[in-house]
């Protein structure tokens, strides 16, 4: 099934049913574990990782007796405090100056006691939390994109479901190119449309990055991996543009008189090319040597 057909089906689906949001990342930058499900994270090379909490969000809101925490790193050895590893007494982990060699599974085992009030009998309970952390690097350039969708309301679960489905569709569109969506976000706003009054719209933004897990596989037969990743991200950009063009076509040709409450806003797709801020990069392109800026800016 083509991606634009799938999204059309989802837009109709959202008017009737929805799904629960599962989020381990809180507004204060803490990332909680999720029992039975590895939590995946991506950390830019040489940045500090988010703070990983050896606990799930529900458990963190309850009283815990005599908790202990054991963190195991990618080399299957217990992690201890050093100049790169920071572990607090409450089981929070942060990896400083994240390197490619730091990528891999991080596992924490939480142990605590339950005490019966009547007999003071103690029982030890253990819970394991798994995290998968991947380093990513800045490409020669990447693309920041923005798009808008109408919605019934700024409240409710449907907006979040649309956002997650859209991200999944875009990731699938370019999975064979080792590209993926990073830093996705959205906000809901009231928009005054001439002759239509106020409507609700989702303002969605994301970045396309050519270093999805497994990206090295595309470079095995090439001496210049940068050429491969640059070519791939250009193809990814073209596919995403075509995808949103198809959304505009659907809006004008396939919905006839009945339009779903959530649909793509024509001419809202916006693309900006961002160059890496690497010393010397871009000198032949007339860019400022200390960082780069946008080299392309257009919308469809």
PDB file of C-alpha atoms in Angstrom:
ATOM      1  CA  UNK A   1       0.000   0.000   0.000  1.00  0.00           C
ATOM      2  CA  UNK A   2       1.413   3.397  -0.926  1.00  0.00           C
ATOM      3  CA  UNK A   3       2.272   5.695   1.967  1.00  0.00           C
ATOM      4  CA  UNK A   4      -0.188   8.419   0.987  1.00  0.00           C
ATOM      5  CA  UNK A   5      -3.015   5.902   0.879  1.00  0.00           C
ATOM      6  CA  UNK A   6      -2.043   4.681   4.337  1.00  0.00           C
ATOM      7  CA  UNK A   7      -2.067   8.197   5.785  1.00  0.00           C
ATOM      8  CA  UNK A   8      -5.461   8.872   4.215  1.00  0.00           C
ATOM      9  CA  UNK A   9      -6.832   5.799   5.934  1.00  0.00           C
ATOM     10  CA  UNK A  10      -5.344   6.943   9.236  1.00  0.00           C
ATOM     11  CA  UNK A  11      -6.931  10.385   8.905  1.00  0.00           C
ATOM     12  CA  UNK A  12     -10.335   8.761   8.579  1.00  0.00           C
ATOM     13  CA  UNK A  13      -9.533   6.369  11.409  1.00  0.00           C
ATOM     14  CA  UNK A  14      -8.678   9.211  13.786  1.00  0.00           C
ATOM     15  CA  UNK A  15     -12.204  10.570  13.626  1.00  0.00           C
ATOM     16  CA  UNK A  16     -13.474   7.458  15.379  1.00  0.00           C
ATOM     17  CA  UNK A  17     -10.859   5.748  17.496  1.00  0.00           C
ATOM     18  CA  UNK A  18      -7.412   6.385  18.953  1.00  0.00           C
ATOM     19  CA  UNK A  19      -4.515   4.880  20.827  1.00  0.00           C
ATOM     20  CA  UNK A  20      -2.746   5.510  24.077  1.00  0.00           C
ATOM     21  CA  UNK A  21       0.443   7.496  24.158  1.00  0.00           C
ATOM     22  CA  UNK A  22       3.468   5.756  25.649  1.00  0.00           C
ATOM     23  CA  UNK A  23       6.076   8.286  26.638  1.00  0.00           C
ATOM     24  CA  UNK A  24       9.130   7.712  28.806  1.00  0.00           C
ATOM     25  CA  UNK A  25      10.693  11.133  28.216  1.00  0.00           C
ATOM     26  CA  UNK A  26       9.514  13.804  30.640  1.00  0.00           C
ATOM     27  CA  UNK A  27       9.635  17.549  30.260  1.00  0.00           C
ATOM     28  CA  UNK A  28      12.599  17.836  32.643  1.00  0.00           C
ATOM     29  CA  UNK A  29      14.790  15.607  30.479  1.00  0.00           C
ATOM     30  CA  UNK A  30      14.459  12.400  32.496  1.00  0.00           C
ATOM     31  CA  UNK A  31      14.040   9.156  30.553  1.00  0.00           C
ATOM     32  CA  UNK A  32      12.239   6.412  32.475  1.00  0.00           C
ATOM     33  CA  UNK A  33      12.473   2.706  31.799  1.00  0.00           C
ATOM     34  CA  UNK A  34       9.609   0.597  30.549  1.00  0.00           C
ATOM     35  CA  UNK A  35       9.309  -2.963  31.914  1.00  0.00           C
ATOM     36  CA  UNK A  36       9.613  -5.540  29.160  1.00  0.00           C
ATOM     37  CA  UNK A  37      10.296  -2.994  26.397  1.00  0.00           C
ATOM     38  CA  UNK A  38      13.713  -1.476  25.541  1.00  0.00           C
ATOM     39  CA  UNK A  39      13.673   2.314  25.392  1.00  0.00           C
ATOM     40  CA  UNK A  40      15.571   3.622  22.336  1.00  0.00           C
ATOM     41  CA  UNK A  41      17.514   6.876  22.447  1.00  0.00           C
ATOM     42  CA  UNK A  42      19.791   8.787  20.081  1.00  0.00           C
ATOM     43  CA  UNK A  43      22.601  10.990  21.368  1.00  0.00           C
ATOM     44  CA  UNK A  44      24.669  13.356  19.271  1.00  0.00           C
ATOM     45  CA  UNK A  45      28.388  12.546  19.323  1.00  0.00           C
ATOM     46  CA  UNK A  46      30.235  14.341  22.157  1.00  0.00           C
ATOM     47  CA  UNK A  47      27.005  15.516  23.773  1.00  0.00           C
ATOM     48  CA  UNK A  48      25.863  14.286  27.172  1.00  0.00           C
ATOM     49  CA  UNK A  49      23.135  11.671  27.177  1.00  0.00           C
ATOM     50  CA  UNK A  50      19.734  12.359  28.725  1.00  0.00           C
ATOM     51  CA  UNK A  51      19.394  11.262  32.337  1.00  0.00           C
ATOM     52  CA  UNK A  52      18.277   7.623  32.428  1.00  0.00           C
ATOM     53  CA  UNK A  53      16.155   6.642  35.411  1.00  0.00           C
ATOM     54  CA  UNK A  54      16.403   3.086  36.726  1.00  0.00           C
ATOM     55  CA  UNK A  55      12.673   2.960  37.252  1.00  0.00           C
ATOM     56  CA  UNK A  56       9.431   3.279  35.337  1.00  0.00           C
ATOM     57  CA  UNK A  57       7.326   6.401  35.686  1.00  0.00           C
ATOM     58  CA  UNK A  58       4.569   4.625  37.613  1.00  0.00           C
ATOM     59  CA  UNK A  59       6.996   3.093  40.118  1.00  0.00           C
ATOM     60  CA  UNK A  60       8.741   6.449  40.610  1.00  0.00           C
ATOM     61  CA  UNK A  61       5.553   7.872  42.105  1.00  0.00           C
ATOM     62  CA  UNK A  62       5.446   5.218  44.830  1.00  0.00           C
ATOM     63  CA  UNK A  63       7.361   4.673  48.054  1.00  0.00           C
ATOM     64  CA  UNK A  64      10.350   2.334  47.699  1.00  0.00           C
ATOM     65  CA  UNK A  65      12.136   0.644  50.601  1.00  0.00           C
ATOM     66  CA  UNK A  66      15.914   0.009  50.525  1.00  0.00           C
ATOM     67  CA  UNK A  67      16.352   0.482  46.764  1.00  0.00           C
ATOM     68  CA  UNK A  68      19.615  -0.541  45.087  1.00  0.00           C
ATOM     69  CA  UNK A  69      20.603  -0.042  41.454  1.00  0.00           C
ATOM     70  CA  UNK A  70      23.013  -1.937  39.220  1.00  0.00           C
ATOM     71  CA  UNK A  71      23.828  -0.543  35.775  1.00  0.00           C
ATOM     72  CA  UNK A  72      25.365  -2.727  33.056  1.00  0.00           C
ATOM     73  CA  UNK A  73      26.942  -1.102  30.000  1.00  0.00           C
ATOM     74  CA  UNK A  74      27.438  -2.179  26.361  1.00  0.00           C
ATOM     75  CA  UNK A  75      30.436  -4.336  27.318  1.00  0.00           C
ATOM     76  CA  UNK A  76      28.278  -6.381  29.742  1.00  0.00           C
ATOM     77  CA  UNK A  77      30.263  -5.070  32.711  1.00  0.00           C
ATOM     78  CA  UNK A  78      28.872  -3.131  35.683  1.00  0.00           C
ATOM     79  CA  UNK A  79      29.135   0.623  35.241  1.00  0.00           C
ATOM     80  CA  UNK A  80      30.989   2.602  37.885  1.00  0.00           C
ATOM     81  CA  UNK A  81      31.427   6.322  38.407  1.00  0.00           C
ATOM     82  CA  UNK A  82      34.235   7.891  36.359  1.00  0.00           C
ATOM     83  CA  UNK A  83      34.923  10.999  34.269  1.00  0.00           C
ATOM     84  CA  UNK A  84      32.438   9.831  31.611  1.00  0.00           C
ATOM     85  CA  UNK A  85      29.873   7.935  33.688  1.00  0.00           C
ATOM     86  CA  UNK A  86      27.753   9.743  36.256  1.00  0.00           C
ATOM     87  CA  UNK A  87      25.530   7.568  38.490  1.00  0.00           C
ATOM     88  CA  UNK A  88      23.570   9.128  41.341  1.00  0.00           C
ATOM     89  CA  UNK A  89      22.545   7.475  44.618  1.00  0.00           C
ATOM     90  CA  UNK A  90      18.977   7.289  43.309  1.00  0.00           C
ATOM     91  CA  UNK A  91      19.986   5.247  40.256  1.00  0.00           C
ATOM     92  CA  UNK A  92      20.059   7.963  37.607  1.00  0.00           C
ATOM     93  CA  UNK A  93      22.657   7.532  34.857  1.00  0.00           C
ATOM     94  CA  UNK A  94      24.177  10.094  32.497  1.00  0.00           C
ATOM     95  CA  UNK A  95      26.927   9.321  29.976  1.00  0.00           C
ATOM     96  CA  UNK A  96      29.118  12.370  29.320  1.00  0.00           C
ATOM     97  CA  UNK A  97      30.862  13.129  26.020  1.00  0.00           C
ATOM     98  CA  UNK A  98      28.955  10.341  24.274  1.00  0.00           C
ATOM     99  CA  UNK A  99      31.142   8.458  21.780  1.00  0.00           C
ATOM    100  CA  UNK A 100      30.400   5.949  19.034  1.00  0.00           C
ATOM    101  CA  UNK A 101      31.915   3.251  21.256  1.00  0.00           C
ATOM    102  CA  UNK A 102      29.373   4.216  23.938  1.00  0.00           C
ATOM    103  CA  UNK A 103      26.494   3.022  21.750  1.00  0.00           C
ATOM    104  CA  UNK A 104      24.704  -0.156  22.705  1.00  0.00           C
ATOM    105  CA  UNK A 105      22.473  -1.657  25.389  1.00  0.00           C
ATOM    106  CA  UNK A 106      22.338  -0.205  28.886  1.00  0.00           C
ATOM    107  CA  UNK A 107      20.566  -2.313  31.484  1.00  0.00           C
ATOM    108  CA  UNK A 108      19.623  -1.423  35.022  1.00  0.00           C
ATOM    109  CA  UNK A 109      18.295  -3.749  37.707  1.00  0.00           C
ATOM    110  CA  UNK A 110      16.278  -2.140  40.487  1.00  0.00           C
ATOM    111  CA  UNK A 111      16.059  -4.117  43.732  1.00  0.00           C
ATOM    112  CA  UNK A 112      13.837  -3.063  46.627  1.00  0.00           C
ATOM    113  CA  UNK A 113      11.911  -4.546  49.548  1.00  0.00           C
ATOM    114  CA  UNK A 114       8.259  -4.892  50.389  1.00  0.00           C
ATOM    115  CA  UNK A 115       7.504  -5.093  54.114  1.00  0.00           C
ATOM    116  CA  UNK A 116       4.313  -6.544  55.580  1.00  0.00           C
ATOM    117  CA  UNK A 117       3.053  -4.222  58.296  1.00  0.00           C
ATOM    118  CA  UNK A 118       1.709  -7.021  60.509  1.00  0.00           C
ATOM    119  CA  UNK A 119       4.744  -9.326  60.569  1.00  0.00           C
ATOM    120  CA  UNK A 120       7.533  -7.075  59.273  1.00  0.00           C
ATOM    121  CA  UNK A 121       8.291  -9.856  56.809  1.00  0.00           C
ATOM    122  CA  UNK A 122      10.529  -8.618  54.016  1.00  0.00           C
ATOM    123  CA  UNK A 123      10.432  -9.660  50.363  1.00  0.00           C
ATOM    124  CA  UNK A 124      13.003  -8.595  47.797  1.00  0.00           C
ATOM    125  CA  UNK A 125      11.600  -7.479  44.457  1.00  0.00           C
ATOM    126  CA  UNK A 126      13.708  -7.008  41.330  1.00  0.00           C
ATOM    127  CA  UNK A 127      12.834  -5.215  38.104  1.00  0.00           C
ATOM    128  CA  UNK A 128      14.986  -4.869  34.997  1.00  0.00           C
ATOM    129  CA  UNK A 129      14.955  -1.907  32.631  1.00  0.00           C
ATOM    130  CA  UNK A 130      16.592  -1.917  29.196  1.00  0.00           C
ATOM    131  CA  UNK A 131      17.756   1.092  27.191  1.00  0.00           C
ATOM    132  CA  UNK A 132      19.282   1.125  23.698  1.00  0.00           C
ATOM    133  CA  UNK A 133      21.402   4.237  23.094  1.00  0.00           C
ATOM    134  CA  UNK A 134      22.874   5.103  19.704  1.00  0.00           C
ATOM    135  CA  UNK A 135      25.367   7.833  18.858  1.00  0.00           C
ATOM    136  CA  UNK A 136      24.739   9.887  15.757  1.00  0.00           C
ATOM    137  CA  UNK A 137      26.926  12.455  14.038  1.00  0.00           C
ATOM    138  CA  UNK A 138      26.193  15.599  12.119  1.00  0.00           C
ATOM    139  CA  UNK A 139      25.945  15.031   8.366  1.00  0.00           C
ATOM    140  CA  UNK A 140      27.461  17.425   5.828  1.00  0.00           C
ATOM    141  CA  UNK A 141      23.972  18.800   5.721  1.00  0.00           C
ATOM    142  CA  UNK A 142      20.495  17.843   6.796  1.00  0.00           C
ATOM    143  CA  UNK A 143      16.987  19.094   6.169  1.00  0.00           C
ATOM    144  CA  UNK A 144      14.619  20.749   8.562  1.00  0.00           C
ATOM    145  CA  UNK A 145      11.019  20.415   7.481  1.00  0.00           C
ATOM    146  CA  UNK A 146       7.698  21.753   8.652  1.00  0.00           C
ATOM    147  CA  UNK A 147       4.149  20.885   7.696  1.00  0.00           C
ATOM    148  CA  UNK A 148       0.629  21.598   8.940  1.00  0.00           C
ATOM    149  CA  UNK A 149      -2.500  19.496   9.395  1.00  0.00           C
ATOM    150  CA  UNK A 150      -5.980  20.587  10.381  1.00  0.00           C
ATOM    151  CA  UNK A 151      -7.498  19.017  13.468  1.00  0.00           C
ATOM    152  CA  UNK A 152     -10.794  19.058  15.327  1.00  0.00           C
ATOM    153  CA  UNK A 153      -9.361  20.327  18.585  1.00  0.00           C
ATOM    154  CA  UNK A 154      -6.086  21.106  20.320  1.00  0.00           C
ATOM    155  CA  UNK A 155      -7.130  18.710  23.100  1.00  0.00           C
ATOM    156  CA  UNK A 156      -7.320  14.926  23.044  1.00  0.00           C
ATOM    157  CA  UNK A 157      -5.301  11.920  21.965  1.00  0.00           C
ATOM    158  CA  UNK A 158      -5.895  12.047  18.217  1.00  0.00           C
ATOM    159  CA  UNK A 159      -3.324  14.753  17.575  1.00  0.00           C
ATOM    160  CA  UNK A 160      -0.600  12.718  19.226  1.00  0.00           C
ATOM    161  CA  UNK A 161      -1.629   9.595  17.333  1.00  0.00           C
ATOM    162  CA  UNK A 162      -1.507  11.426  13.993  1.00  0.00           C
ATOM    163  CA  UNK A 163       1.927  12.798  14.897  1.00  0.00           C
ATOM    164  CA  UNK A 164       3.310   9.338  15.711  1.00  0.00           C
ATOM    165  CA  UNK A 165       1.765   7.703  12.630  1.00  0.00           C
ATOM    166  CA  UNK A 166       3.148  10.430  10.370  1.00  0.00           C
ATOM    167  CA  UNK A 167       6.645   9.976  11.796  1.00  0.00           C
ATOM    168  CA  UNK A 168       6.437   6.225  11.276  1.00  0.00           C
ATOM    169  CA  UNK A 169       5.319   6.661   7.655  1.00  0.00           C
ATOM    170  CA  UNK A 170       8.163   9.082   6.925  1.00  0.00           C
ATOM    171  CA  UNK A 171      10.712   6.754   8.543  1.00  0.00           C
ATOM    172  CA  UNK A 172       9.416   3.875   6.406  1.00  0.00           C
ATOM    173  CA  UNK A 173       9.640   6.011   3.250  1.00  0.00           C
ATOM    174  CA  UNK A 174      13.414   6.351   3.648  1.00  0.00           C
ATOM    175  CA  UNK A 175      14.389   3.292   5.674  1.00  0.00           C
ATOM    176  CA  UNK A 176      16.290   1.759   2.735  1.00  0.00           C
ATOM    177  CA  UNK A 177      18.356   4.969   2.551  1.00  0.00           C
ATOM    178  CA  UNK A 178      19.486   4.680   6.191  1.00  0.00           C
ATOM    179  CA  UNK A 179      17.794   8.019   6.861  1.00  0.00           C
ATOM    180  CA  UNK A 180      15.334   8.769   9.630  1.00  0.00           C
ATOM    181  CA  UNK A 181      13.366  11.519  11.362  1.00  0.00           C
ATOM    182  CA  UNK A 182      14.948  13.153  14.408  1.00  0.00           C
ATOM    183  CA  UNK A 183      13.823  15.926  16.761  1.00  0.00           C
ATOM    184  CA  UNK A 184      10.131  15.688  15.811  1.00  0.00           C
ATOM    185  CA  UNK A 185       7.745  18.082  17.538  1.00  0.00           C
ATOM    186  CA  UNK A 186       4.333  19.644  17.110  1.00  0.00           C
ATOM    187  CA  UNK A 187       2.164  22.391  18.542  1.00  0.00           C
ATOM    188  CA  UNK A 188      -1.500  23.132  18.075  1.00  0.00           C
ATOM    189  CA  UNK A 189      -2.626  26.667  17.193  1.00  0.00           C
ATOM    190  CA  UNK A 190      -5.802  28.562  16.329  1.00  0.00           C
ATOM    191  CA  UNK A 191      -5.624  29.935  12.787  1.00  0.00           C
ATOM    192  CA  UNK A 192      -7.928  32.582  11.321  1.00  0.00           C
ATOM    193  CA  UNK A 193      -8.706  31.671   7.704  1.00  0.00           C
ATOM    194  CA  UNK A 194     -10.345  34.286   5.469  1.00  0.00           C
ATOM    195  CA  UNK A 195     -14.038  33.435   4.950  1.00  0.00           C
ATOM    196  CA  UNK A 196     -13.710  30.343   7.162  1.00  0.00           C
ATOM    197  CA  UNK A 197     -13.292  31.708  10.680  1.00  0.00           C
ATOM    198  CA  UNK A 198     -11.037  30.031  13.239  1.00  0.00           C
ATOM    199  CA  UNK A 199      -9.711  26.514  12.739  1.00  0.00           C
ATOM    200  CA  UNK A 200      -7.301  24.334  14.701  1.00  0.00           C
ATOM    201  CA  UNK A 201      -4.033  23.335  13.046  1.00  0.00           C
ATOM    202  CA  UNK A 202      -1.079  21.182  14.055  1.00  0.00           C
ATOM    203  CA  UNK A 203       2.276  22.796  13.245  1.00  0.00           C
ATOM    204  CA  UNK A 204       4.641  19.826  12.829  1.00  0.00           C
ATOM    205  CA  UNK A 205       8.419  20.148  12.580  1.00  0.00           C
ATOM    206  CA  UNK A 206      11.164  17.555  12.171  1.00  0.00           C
ATOM    207  CA  UNK A 207      14.666  17.018  10.831  1.00  0.00           C
ATOM    208  CA  UNK A 208      15.809  14.372   8.328  1.00  0.00           C
ATOM    209  CA  UNK A 209      19.122  12.773   9.269  1.00  0.00           C
ATOM    210  CA  UNK A 210      21.183  10.217   7.234  1.00  0.00           C
ATOM    211  CA  UNK A 211      22.551   8.283  10.210  1.00  0.00           C
ATOM    212  CA  UNK A 212      19.785   5.846  11.096  1.00  0.00           C
ATOM    213  CA  UNK A 213      20.849   2.608  12.833  1.00  0.00           C
ATOM    214  CA  UNK A 214      22.749   0.500  10.311  1.00  0.00           C
ATOM    215  CA  UNK A 215      23.863   3.471   8.186  1.00  0.00           C
ATOM    216  CA  UNK A 216      27.426   2.112   7.983  1.00  0.00           C
ATOM    217  CA  UNK A 217      26.176  -0.810   5.911  1.00  0.00           C
ATOM    218  CA  UNK A 218      25.549   1.551   3.000  1.00  0.00           C
ATOM    219  CA  UNK A 219      29.211   2.585   3.042  1.00  0.00           C
ATOM    220  CA  UNK A 220      30.897  -0.826   3.068  1.00  0.00           C
ATOM    221  CA  UNK A 221      31.725  -0.751  -0.648  1.00  0.00           C
ATOM    222  CA  UNK A 222      32.615   2.923  -0.856  1.00  0.00           C
ATOM    223  CA  UNK A 223      35.807   4.731   0.073  1.00  0.00           C
ATOM    224  CA  UNK A 224      33.903   7.979   0.542  1.00  0.00           C
ATOM    225  CA  UNK A 225      31.030   7.449   2.939  1.00  0.00           C
ATOM    226  CA  UNK A 226      30.126  11.139   2.916  1.00  0.00           C
ATOM    227  CA  UNK A 227      29.172  10.915  -0.770  1.00  0.00           C
ATOM    228  CA  UNK A 228      26.844   8.020   0.037  1.00  0.00           C
ATOM    229  CA  UNK A 229      25.136   9.722   2.982  1.00  0.00           C
ATOM    230  CA  UNK A 230      24.793  13.002   1.080  1.00  0.00           C
ATOM    231  CA  UNK A 231      23.222  11.185  -1.881  1.00  0.00           C
ATOM    232  CA  UNK A 232      20.858   9.295   0.428  1.00  0.00           C
ATOM    233  CA  UNK A 233      19.606  12.362   2.229  1.00  0.00           C
ATOM    234  CA  UNK A 234      18.873  14.071  -1.086  1.00  0.00           C
ATOM    235  CA  UNK A 235      16.794  11.079  -2.125  1.00  0.00           C
ATOM    236  CA  UNK A 236      15.028  11.111   1.241  1.00  0.00           C
ATOM    237  CA  UNK A 237      14.177  14.784   0.768  1.00  0.00           C
ATOM    238  CA  UNK A 238      12.737  14.082  -2.693  1.00  0.00           C
ATOM    239  CA  UNK A 239      10.596  11.204  -1.404  1.00  0.00           C
ATOM    240  CA  UNK A 240       9.162  13.288   1.422  1.00  0.00           C
ATOM    241  CA  UNK A 241       8.381  16.136  -0.957  1.00  0.00           C
ATOM    242  CA  UNK A 242       6.567  13.736  -3.263  1.00  0.00           C
ATOM    243  CA  UNK A 243       4.658  12.303  -0.314  1.00  0.00           C
ATOM    244  CA  UNK A 244       3.265  15.699   0.688  1.00  0.00           C
ATOM    245  CA  UNK A 245       2.533  16.613  -2.919  1.00  0.00           C
ATOM    246  CA  UNK A 246       0.379  13.491  -3.016  1.00  0.00           C
ATOM    247  CA  UNK A 247      -1.424  14.707   0.110  1.00  0.00           C
ATOM    248  CA  UNK A 248      -2.314  17.926  -1.694  1.00  0.00           C
ATOM    249  CA  UNK A 249      -3.562  15.908  -4.693  1.00  0.00           C
ATOM    250  CA  UNK A 250      -5.772  13.799  -2.432  1.00  0.00           C
ATOM    251  CA  UNK A 251      -7.210  16.925  -0.844  1.00  0.00           C
ATOM    252  CA  UNK A 252      -8.329  18.343  -4.186  1.00  0.00           C
ATOM    253  CA  UNK A 253      -9.245  15.197  -6.134  1.00  0.00           C
ATOM    254  CA  UNK A 254     -10.111  12.247  -3.898  1.00  0.00           C
ATOM    255  CA  UNK A 255     -12.171  13.620  -1.023  1.00  0.00           C
ATOM    256  CA  UNK A 256     -14.897  15.145  -3.221  1.00  0.00           C
ATOM    257  CA  UNK A 257     -17.347  16.906  -0.916  1.00  0.00           C
ATOM    258  CA  UNK A 258     -16.426  15.013   2.234  1.00  0.00           C
ATOM    259  CA  UNK A 259     -13.126  16.032   3.835  1.00  0.00           C
ATOM    260  CA  UNK A 260     -11.868  14.472   7.087  1.00  0.00           C
ATOM    261  CA  UNK A 261     -11.430  16.778  10.057  1.00  0.00           C
ATOM    262  CA  UNK A 262      -7.693  16.051  10.046  1.00  0.00           C
ATOM    263  CA  UNK A 263      -6.003  16.652   6.709  1.00  0.00           C
ATOM    264  CA  UNK A 264      -2.863  18.142   5.136  1.00  0.00           C
ATOM    265  CA  UNK A 265      -2.880  21.926   4.702  1.00  0.00           C
ATOM    266  CA  UNK A 266      -2.002  22.688   1.090  1.00  0.00           C
ATOM    267  CA  UNK A 267       1.207  24.720   0.537  1.00  0.00           C
ATOM    268  CA  UNK A 268       2.251  24.217   4.166  1.00  0.00           C
ATOM    269  CA  UNK A 269       5.220  21.919   3.506  1.00  0.00           C
ATOM    270  CA  UNK A 270       8.388  23.905   4.130  1.00  0.00           C
ATOM    271  CA  UNK A 271      12.030  22.786   3.648  1.00  0.00           C
ATOM    272  CA  UNK A 272      15.274  24.348   4.875  1.00  0.00           C
ATOM    273  CA  UNK A 273      18.695  22.840   4.159  1.00  0.00           C
ATOM    274  CA  UNK A 274      21.095  23.117   7.090  1.00  0.00           C
ATOM    275  CA  UNK A 275      24.852  22.717   6.673  1.00  0.00           C
ATOM    276  CA  UNK A 276      27.112  21.284   9.345  1.00  0.00           C
ATOM    277  CA  UNK A 277      29.132  23.617  11.517  1.00  0.00           C
ATOM    278  CA  UNK A 278      32.480  22.015  10.891  1.00  0.00           C
ATOM    279  CA  UNK A 279      35.740  24.003  10.617  1.00  0.00           C
ATOM    280  CA  UNK A 280      36.389  24.836   6.992  1.00  0.00           C
ATOM    281  CA  UNK A 281      33.232  23.228   5.683  1.00  0.00           C
ATOM    282  CA  UNK A 282      31.413  25.307   3.141  1.00  0.00           C
ATOM    283  CA  UNK A 283      34.249  27.643   2.181  1.00  0.00           C
ATOM    284  CA  UNK A 284      33.801  26.779  -1.466  1.00  0.00           C
ATOM    285  CA  UNK A 285      30.109  27.436  -1.118  1.00  0.00           C
ATOM    286  CA  UNK A 286      30.528  30.973   0.170  1.00  0.00           C
ATOM    287  CA  UNK A 287      29.330  30.056   3.646  1.00  0.00           C
ATOM    288  CA  UNK A 288      30.549  31.580   6.886  1.00  0.00           C
ATOM    289  CA  UNK A 289      33.361  29.427   8.202  1.00  0.00           C
ATOM    290  CA  UNK A 290      32.137  29.197  11.784  1.00  0.00           C
ATOM    291  CA  UNK A 291      28.721  27.705  10.996  1.00  0.00           C
ATOM    292  CA  UNK A 292      26.242  27.317   8.505  1.00  0.00           C
ATOM    293  CA  UNK A 293      23.223  28.341   7.607  1.00  0.00           C
ATOM    294  CA  UNK A 294      20.491  27.634   5.348  1.00  0.00           C
ATOM    295  CA  UNK A 295      21.410  26.951   1.783  1.00  0.00           C
ATOM    296  CA  UNK A 296      17.904  26.371   0.508  1.00  0.00           C
ATOM    297  CA  UNK A 297      14.488  27.471   1.629  1.00  0.00           C
ATOM    298  CA  UNK A 298      11.263  26.669  -0.169  1.00  0.00           C
ATOM    299  CA  UNK A 299       7.828  25.190   0.276  1.00  0.00           C
ATOM    300  CA  UNK A 300       5.210  23.234  -1.644  1.00  0.00           C
TER     301      UNK A 300
END
